[in-house]
mmCIF file of N, CA, C and O in Angstrom:
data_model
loop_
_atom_site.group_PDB
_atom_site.id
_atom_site.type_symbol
_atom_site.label_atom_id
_atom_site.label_comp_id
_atom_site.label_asym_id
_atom_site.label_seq_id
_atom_site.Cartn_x
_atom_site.Cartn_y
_atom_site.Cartn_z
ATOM 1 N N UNK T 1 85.770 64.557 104.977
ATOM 2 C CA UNK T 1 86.970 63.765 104.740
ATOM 3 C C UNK T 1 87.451 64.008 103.314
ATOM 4 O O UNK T 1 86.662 64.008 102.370
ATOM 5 N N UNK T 2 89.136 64.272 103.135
ATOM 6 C CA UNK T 2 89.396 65.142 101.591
ATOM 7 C C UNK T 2 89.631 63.454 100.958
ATOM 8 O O UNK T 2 89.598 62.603 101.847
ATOM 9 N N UNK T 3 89.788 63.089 99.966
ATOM 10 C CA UNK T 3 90.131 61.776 99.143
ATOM 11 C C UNK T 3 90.892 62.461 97.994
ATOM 12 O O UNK T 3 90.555 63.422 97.303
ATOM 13 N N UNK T 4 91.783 61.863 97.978
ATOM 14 C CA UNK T 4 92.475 62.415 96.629
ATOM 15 C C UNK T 4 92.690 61.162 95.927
ATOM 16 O O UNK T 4 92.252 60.080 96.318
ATOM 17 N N UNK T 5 93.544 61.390 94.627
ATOM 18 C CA UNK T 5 93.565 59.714 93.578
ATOM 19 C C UNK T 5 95.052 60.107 93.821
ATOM 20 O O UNK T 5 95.616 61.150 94.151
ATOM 21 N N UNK T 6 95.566 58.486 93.438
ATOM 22 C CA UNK T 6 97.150 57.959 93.744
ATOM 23 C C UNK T 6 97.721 58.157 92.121
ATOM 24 O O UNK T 6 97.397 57.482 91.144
ATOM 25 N N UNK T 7 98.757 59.411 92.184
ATOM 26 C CA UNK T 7 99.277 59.493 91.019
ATOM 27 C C UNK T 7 99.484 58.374 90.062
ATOM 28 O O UNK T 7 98.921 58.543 88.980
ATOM 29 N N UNK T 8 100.290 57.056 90.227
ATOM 30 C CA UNK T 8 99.992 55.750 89.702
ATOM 31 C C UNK T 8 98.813 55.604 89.374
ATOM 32 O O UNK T 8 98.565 56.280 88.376
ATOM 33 N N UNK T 9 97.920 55.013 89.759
ATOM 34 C CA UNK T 9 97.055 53.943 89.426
ATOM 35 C C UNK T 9 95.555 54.905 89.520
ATOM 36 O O UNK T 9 94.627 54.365 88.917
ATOM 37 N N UNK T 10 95.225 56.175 90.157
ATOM 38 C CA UNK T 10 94.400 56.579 90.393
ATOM 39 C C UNK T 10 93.430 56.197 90.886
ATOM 40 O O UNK T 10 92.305 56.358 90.413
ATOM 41 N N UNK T 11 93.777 55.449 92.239
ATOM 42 C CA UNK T 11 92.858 54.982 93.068
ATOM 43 C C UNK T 11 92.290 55.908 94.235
ATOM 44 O O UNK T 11 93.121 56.473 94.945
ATOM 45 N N UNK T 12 91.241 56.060 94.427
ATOM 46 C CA UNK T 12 90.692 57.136 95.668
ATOM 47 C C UNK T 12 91.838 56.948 96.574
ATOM 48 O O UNK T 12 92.295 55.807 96.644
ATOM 49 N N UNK T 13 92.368 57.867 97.270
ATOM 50 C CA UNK T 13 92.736 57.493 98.841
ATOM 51 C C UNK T 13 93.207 58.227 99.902
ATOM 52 O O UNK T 13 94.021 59.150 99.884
ATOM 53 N N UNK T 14 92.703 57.802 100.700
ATOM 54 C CA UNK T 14 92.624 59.087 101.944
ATOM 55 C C UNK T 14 94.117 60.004 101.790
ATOM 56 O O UNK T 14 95.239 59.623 101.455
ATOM 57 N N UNK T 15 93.730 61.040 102.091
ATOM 58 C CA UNK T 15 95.119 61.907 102.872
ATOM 59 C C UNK T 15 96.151 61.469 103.978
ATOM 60 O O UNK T 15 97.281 61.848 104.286
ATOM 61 N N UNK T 16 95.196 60.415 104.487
ATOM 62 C CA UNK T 16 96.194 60.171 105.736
ATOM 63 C C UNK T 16 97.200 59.212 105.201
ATOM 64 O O UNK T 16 98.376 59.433 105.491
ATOM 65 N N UNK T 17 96.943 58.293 104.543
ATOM 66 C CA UNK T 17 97.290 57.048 104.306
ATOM 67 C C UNK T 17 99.135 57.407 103.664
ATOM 68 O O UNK T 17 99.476 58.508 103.232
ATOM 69 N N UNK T 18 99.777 56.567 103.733
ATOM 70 C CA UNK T 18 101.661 56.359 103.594
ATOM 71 C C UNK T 18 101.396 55.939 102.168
ATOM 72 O O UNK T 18 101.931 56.533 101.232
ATOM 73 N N UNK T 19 100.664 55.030 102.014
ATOM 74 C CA UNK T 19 100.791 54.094 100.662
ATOM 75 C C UNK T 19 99.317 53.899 100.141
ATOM 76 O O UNK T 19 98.259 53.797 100.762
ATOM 77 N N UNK T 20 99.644 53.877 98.589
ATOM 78 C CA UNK T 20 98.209 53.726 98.419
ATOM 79 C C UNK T 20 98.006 52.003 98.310
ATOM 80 O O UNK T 20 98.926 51.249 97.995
ATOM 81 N N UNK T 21 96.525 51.529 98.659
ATOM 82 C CA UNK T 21 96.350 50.403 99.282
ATOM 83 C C UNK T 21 95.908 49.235 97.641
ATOM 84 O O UNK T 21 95.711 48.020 97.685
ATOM 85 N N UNK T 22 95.868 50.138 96.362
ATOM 86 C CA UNK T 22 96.234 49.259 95.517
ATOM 87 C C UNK T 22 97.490 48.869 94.691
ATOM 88 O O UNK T 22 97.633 47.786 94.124
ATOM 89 N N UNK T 23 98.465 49.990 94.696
ATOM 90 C CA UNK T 23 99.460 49.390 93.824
ATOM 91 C C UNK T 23 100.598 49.431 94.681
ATOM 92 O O UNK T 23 101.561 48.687 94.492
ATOM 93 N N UNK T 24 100.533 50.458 95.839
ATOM 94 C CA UNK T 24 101.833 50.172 96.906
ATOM 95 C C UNK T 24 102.615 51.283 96.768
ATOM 96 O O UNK T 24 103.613 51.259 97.487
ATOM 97 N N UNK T 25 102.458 52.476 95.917
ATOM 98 C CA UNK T 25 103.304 53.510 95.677
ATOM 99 C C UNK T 25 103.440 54.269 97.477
ATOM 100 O O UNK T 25 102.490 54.640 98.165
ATOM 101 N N UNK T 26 104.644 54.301 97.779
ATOM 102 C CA UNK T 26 104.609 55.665 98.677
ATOM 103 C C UNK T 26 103.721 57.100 98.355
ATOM 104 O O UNK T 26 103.908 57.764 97.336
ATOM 105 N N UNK T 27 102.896 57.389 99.229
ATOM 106 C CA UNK T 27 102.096 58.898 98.911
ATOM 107 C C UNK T 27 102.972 59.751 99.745
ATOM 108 O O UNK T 27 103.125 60.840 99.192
ATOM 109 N N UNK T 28 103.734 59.643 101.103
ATOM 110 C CA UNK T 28 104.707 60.489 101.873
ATOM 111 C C UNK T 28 105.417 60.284 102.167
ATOM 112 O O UNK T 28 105.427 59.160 102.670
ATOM 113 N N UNK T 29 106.877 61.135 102.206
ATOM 114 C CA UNK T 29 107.940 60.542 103.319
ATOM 115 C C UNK T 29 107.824 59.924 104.278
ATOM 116 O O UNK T 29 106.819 60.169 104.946
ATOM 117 N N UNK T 30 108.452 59.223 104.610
ATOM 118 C CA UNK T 30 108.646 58.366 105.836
ATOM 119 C C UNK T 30 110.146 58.509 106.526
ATOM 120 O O UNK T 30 111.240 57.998 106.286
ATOM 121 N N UNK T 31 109.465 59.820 107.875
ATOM 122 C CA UNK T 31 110.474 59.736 108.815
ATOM 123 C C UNK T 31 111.938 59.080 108.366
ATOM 124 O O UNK T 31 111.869 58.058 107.683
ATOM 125 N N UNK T 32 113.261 59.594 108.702
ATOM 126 C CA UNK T 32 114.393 58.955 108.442
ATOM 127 C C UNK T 32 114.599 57.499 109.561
ATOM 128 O O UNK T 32 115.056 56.362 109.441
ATOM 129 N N UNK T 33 114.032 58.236 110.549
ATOM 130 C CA UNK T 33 114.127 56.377 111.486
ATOM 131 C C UNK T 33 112.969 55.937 111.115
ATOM 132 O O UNK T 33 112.525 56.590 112.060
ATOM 133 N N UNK T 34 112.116 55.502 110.695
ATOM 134 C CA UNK T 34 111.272 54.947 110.123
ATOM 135 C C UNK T 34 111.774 54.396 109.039
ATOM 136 O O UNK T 34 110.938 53.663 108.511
ATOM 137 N N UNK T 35 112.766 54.430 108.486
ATOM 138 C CA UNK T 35 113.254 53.828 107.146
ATOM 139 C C UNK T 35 113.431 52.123 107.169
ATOM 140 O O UNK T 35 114.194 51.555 107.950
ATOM 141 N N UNK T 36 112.656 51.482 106.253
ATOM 142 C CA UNK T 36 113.776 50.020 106.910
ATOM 143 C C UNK T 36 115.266 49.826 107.094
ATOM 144 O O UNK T 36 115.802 48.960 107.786
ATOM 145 N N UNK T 37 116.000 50.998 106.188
ATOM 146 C CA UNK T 37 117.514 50.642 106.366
ATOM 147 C C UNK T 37 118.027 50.621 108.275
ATOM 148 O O UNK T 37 118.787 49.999 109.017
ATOM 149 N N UNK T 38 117.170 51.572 108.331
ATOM 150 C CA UNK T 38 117.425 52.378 110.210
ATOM 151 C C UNK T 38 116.801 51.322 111.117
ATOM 152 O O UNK T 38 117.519 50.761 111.946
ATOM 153 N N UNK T 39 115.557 51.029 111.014
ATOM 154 C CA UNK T 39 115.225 50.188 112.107
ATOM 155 C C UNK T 39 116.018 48.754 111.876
ATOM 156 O O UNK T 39 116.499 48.291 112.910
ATOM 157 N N UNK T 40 116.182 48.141 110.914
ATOM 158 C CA UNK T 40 116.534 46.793 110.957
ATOM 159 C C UNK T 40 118.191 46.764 111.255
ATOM 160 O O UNK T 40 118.783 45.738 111.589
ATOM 161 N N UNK T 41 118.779 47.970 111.087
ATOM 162 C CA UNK T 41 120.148 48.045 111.594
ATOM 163 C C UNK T 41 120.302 48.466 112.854
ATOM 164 O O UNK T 41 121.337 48.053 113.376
ATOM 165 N N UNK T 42 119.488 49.285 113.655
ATOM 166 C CA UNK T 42 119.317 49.641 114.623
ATOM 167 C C UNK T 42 119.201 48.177 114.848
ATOM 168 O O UNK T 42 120.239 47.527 114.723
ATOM 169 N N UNK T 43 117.909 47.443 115.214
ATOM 170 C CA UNK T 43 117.809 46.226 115.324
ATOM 171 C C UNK T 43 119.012 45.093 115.286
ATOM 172 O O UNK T 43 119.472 44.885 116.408
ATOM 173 N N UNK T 44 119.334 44.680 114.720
ATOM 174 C CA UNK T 44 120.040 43.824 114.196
ATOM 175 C C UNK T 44 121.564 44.172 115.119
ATOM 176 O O UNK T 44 122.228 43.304 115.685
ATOM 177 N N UNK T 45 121.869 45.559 115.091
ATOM 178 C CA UNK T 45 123.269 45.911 115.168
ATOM 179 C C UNK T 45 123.713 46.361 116.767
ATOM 180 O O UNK T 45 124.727 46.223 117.452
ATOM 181 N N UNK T 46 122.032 47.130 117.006
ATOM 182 C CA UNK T 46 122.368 47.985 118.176
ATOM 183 C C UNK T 46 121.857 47.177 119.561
ATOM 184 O O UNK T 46 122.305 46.526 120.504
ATOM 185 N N UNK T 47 120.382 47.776 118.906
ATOM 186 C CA UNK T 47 119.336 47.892 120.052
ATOM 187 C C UNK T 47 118.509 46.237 120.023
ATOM 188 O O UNK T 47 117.686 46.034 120.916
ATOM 189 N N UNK T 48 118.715 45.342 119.194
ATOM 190 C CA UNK T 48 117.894 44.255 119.559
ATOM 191 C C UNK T 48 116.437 43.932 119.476
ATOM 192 O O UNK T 48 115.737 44.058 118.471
ATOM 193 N N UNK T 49 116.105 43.551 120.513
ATOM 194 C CA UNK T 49 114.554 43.612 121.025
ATOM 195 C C UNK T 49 114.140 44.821 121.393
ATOM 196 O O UNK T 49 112.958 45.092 121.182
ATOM 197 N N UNK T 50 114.986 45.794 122.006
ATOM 198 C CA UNK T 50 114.573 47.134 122.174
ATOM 199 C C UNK T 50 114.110 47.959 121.159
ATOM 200 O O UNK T 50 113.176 48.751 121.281
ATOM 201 N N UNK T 51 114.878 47.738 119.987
ATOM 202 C CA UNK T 51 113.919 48.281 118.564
ATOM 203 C C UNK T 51 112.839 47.644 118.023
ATOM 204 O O UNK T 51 112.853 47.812 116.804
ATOM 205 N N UNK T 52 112.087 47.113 118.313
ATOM 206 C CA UNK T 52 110.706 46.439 118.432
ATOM 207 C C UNK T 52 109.613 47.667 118.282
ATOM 208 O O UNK T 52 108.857 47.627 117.311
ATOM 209 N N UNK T 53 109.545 48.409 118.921
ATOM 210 C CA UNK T 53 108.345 49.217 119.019
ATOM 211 C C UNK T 53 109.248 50.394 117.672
ATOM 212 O O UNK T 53 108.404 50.783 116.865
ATOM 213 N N UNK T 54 110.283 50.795 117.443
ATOM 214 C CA UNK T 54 110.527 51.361 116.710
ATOM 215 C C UNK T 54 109.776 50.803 115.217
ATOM 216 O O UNK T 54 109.109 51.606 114.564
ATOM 217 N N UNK T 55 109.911 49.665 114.843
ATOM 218 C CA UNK T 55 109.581 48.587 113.937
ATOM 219 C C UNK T 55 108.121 48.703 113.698
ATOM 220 O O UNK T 55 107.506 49.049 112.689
ATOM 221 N N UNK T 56 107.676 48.293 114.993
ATOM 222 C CA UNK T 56 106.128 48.425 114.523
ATOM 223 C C UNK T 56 105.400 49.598 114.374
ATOM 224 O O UNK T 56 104.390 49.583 113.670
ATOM 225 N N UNK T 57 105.935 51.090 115.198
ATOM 226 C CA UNK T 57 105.235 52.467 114.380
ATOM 227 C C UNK T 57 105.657 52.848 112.971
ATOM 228 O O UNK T 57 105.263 53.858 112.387
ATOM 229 N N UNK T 58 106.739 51.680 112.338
ATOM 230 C CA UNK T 58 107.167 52.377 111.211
ATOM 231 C C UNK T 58 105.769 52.312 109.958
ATOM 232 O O UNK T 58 105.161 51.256 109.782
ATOM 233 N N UNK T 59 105.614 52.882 109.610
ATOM 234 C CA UNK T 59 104.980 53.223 108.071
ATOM 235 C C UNK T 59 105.548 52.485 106.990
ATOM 236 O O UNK T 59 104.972 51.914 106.065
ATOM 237 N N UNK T 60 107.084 52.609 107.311
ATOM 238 C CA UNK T 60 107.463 51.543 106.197
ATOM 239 C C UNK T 60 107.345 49.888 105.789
ATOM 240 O O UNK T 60 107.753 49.354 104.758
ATOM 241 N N UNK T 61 106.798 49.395 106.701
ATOM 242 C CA UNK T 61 106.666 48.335 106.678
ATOM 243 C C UNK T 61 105.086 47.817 106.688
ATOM 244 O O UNK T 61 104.129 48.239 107.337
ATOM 245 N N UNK T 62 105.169 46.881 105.842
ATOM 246 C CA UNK T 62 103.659 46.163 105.621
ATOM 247 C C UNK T 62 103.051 45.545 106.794
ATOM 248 O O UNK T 62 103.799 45.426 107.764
ATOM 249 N N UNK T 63 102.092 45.210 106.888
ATOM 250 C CA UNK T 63 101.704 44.099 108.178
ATOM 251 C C UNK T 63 102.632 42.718 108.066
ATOM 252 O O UNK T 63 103.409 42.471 108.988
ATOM 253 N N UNK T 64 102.565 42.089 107.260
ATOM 254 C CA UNK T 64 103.128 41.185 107.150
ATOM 255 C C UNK T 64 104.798 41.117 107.212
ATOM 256 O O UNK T 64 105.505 40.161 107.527
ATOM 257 N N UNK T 65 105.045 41.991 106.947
ATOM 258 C CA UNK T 65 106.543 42.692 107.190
ATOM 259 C C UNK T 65 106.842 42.678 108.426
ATOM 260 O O UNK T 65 107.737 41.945 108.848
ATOM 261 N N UNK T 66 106.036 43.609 109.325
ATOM 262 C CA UNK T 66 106.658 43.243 110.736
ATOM 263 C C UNK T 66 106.447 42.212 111.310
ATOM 264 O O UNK T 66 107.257 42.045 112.222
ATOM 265 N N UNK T 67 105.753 41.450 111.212
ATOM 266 C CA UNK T 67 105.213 40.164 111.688
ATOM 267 C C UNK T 67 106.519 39.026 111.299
ATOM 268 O O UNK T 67 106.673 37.982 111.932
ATOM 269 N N UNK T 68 107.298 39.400 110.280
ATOM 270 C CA UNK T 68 108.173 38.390 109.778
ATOM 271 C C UNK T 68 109.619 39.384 110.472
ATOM 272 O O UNK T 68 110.671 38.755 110.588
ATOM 273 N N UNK T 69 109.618 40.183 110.702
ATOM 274 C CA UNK T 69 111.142 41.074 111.391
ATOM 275 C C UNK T 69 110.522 40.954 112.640
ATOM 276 O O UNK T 69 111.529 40.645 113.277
ATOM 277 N N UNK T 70 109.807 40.964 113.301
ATOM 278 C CA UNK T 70 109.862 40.762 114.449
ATOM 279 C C UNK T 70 110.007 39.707 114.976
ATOM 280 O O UNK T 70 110.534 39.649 116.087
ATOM 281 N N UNK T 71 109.477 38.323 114.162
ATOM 282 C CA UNK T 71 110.353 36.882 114.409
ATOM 283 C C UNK T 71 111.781 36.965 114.133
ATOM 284 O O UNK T 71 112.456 36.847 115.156
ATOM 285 N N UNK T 72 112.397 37.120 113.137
ATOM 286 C CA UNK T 72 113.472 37.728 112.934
ATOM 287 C C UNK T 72 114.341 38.011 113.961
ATOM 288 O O UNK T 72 115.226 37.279 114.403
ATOM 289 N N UNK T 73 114.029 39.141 114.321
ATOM 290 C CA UNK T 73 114.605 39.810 115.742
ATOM 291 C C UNK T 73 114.257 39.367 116.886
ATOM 292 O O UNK T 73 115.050 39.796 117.724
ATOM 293 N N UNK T 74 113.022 38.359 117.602
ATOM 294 C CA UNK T 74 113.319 37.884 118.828
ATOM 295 C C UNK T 74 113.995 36.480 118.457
ATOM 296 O O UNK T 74 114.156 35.797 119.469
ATOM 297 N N UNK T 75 114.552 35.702 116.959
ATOM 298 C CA UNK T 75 114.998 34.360 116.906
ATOM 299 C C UNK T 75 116.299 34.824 117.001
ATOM 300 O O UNK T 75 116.984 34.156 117.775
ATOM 301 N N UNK T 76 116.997 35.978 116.335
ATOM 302 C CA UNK T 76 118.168 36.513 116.333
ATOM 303 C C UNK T 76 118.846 36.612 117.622
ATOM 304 O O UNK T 76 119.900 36.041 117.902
ATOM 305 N N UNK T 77 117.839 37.748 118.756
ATOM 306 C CA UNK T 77 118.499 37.839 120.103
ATOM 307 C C UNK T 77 118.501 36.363 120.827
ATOM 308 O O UNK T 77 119.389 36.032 121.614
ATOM 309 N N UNK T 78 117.276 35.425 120.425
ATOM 310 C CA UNK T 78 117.574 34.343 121.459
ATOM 311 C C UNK T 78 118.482 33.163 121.202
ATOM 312 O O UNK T 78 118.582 32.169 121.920
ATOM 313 N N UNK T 79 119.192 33.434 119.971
ATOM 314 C CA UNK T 79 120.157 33.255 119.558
ATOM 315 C C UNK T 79 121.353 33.492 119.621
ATOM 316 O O UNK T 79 122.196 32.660 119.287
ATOM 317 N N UNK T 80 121.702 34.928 120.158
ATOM 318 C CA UNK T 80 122.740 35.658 120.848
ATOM 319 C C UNK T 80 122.547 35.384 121.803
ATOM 320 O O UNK T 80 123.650 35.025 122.215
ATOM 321 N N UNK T 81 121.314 35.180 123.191
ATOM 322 C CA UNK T 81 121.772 34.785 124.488
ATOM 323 C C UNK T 81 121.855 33.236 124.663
ATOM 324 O O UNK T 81 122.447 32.693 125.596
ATOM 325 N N UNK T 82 121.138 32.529 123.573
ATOM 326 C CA UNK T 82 121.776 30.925 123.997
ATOM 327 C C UNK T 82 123.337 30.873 123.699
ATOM 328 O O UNK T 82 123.984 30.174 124.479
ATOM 329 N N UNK T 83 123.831 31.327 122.977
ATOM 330 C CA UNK T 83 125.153 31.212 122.133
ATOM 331 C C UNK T 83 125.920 31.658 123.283
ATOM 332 O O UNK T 83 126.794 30.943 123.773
ATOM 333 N N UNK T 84 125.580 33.021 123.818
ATOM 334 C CA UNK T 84 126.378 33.590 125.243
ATOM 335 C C UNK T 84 126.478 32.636 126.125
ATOM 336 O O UNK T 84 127.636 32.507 126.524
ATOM 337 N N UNK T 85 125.358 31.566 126.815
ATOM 338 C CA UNK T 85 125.235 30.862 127.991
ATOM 339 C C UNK T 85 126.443 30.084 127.355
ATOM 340 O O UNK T 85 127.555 30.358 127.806
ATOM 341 N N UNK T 86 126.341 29.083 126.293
ATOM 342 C CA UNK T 86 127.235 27.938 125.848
ATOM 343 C C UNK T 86 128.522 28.629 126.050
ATOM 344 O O UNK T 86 129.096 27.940 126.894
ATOM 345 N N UNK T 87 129.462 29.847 125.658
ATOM 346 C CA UNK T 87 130.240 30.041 125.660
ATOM 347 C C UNK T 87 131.014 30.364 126.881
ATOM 348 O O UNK T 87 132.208 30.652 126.797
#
């Protein structure tokens, strides 16, 4: 297994890893739909609940991140279909 140190902070950390797990620097690109600008507009604009699984393979986002956009996005849509029934 290769370990390299995180230009920042020089903490060991795997090759595989997006971010290093002490100071938070990006170590790789992250996919253009993987971006938060893309999924949460996708989300928000397009696709709804259907961008859900887009959301959670993203890299860009923390654990706690999706856990709070994904409430987000099912309070949002059930918000758009109560609002639809009333109208």
């Amino acid at each position: 297994m290769d370990i390299d140190i995180c230009p920042r902070c020089g903490n060991r950390i795997d090759p595989a890893d997006s971010f290093c797990r002490r100071c938070g620097i990006r170590l790789r690109e992250v996919a253009w739909y993987h971006t938060k600008v893309f999924v949460l507009a996708s989300a928000f604009i397009l696709l709804g609940p259907f961008a859900l699984p887009l959301l959670l393979s993203s890299s860009d986002f923390s654990r706690n991140g999706k856990i709070f956009w994904t409430l987000a996005i099912c309070a949002y849509t059930l918000g758009i279909v109560l609002l639809g029934t009333v109208i």
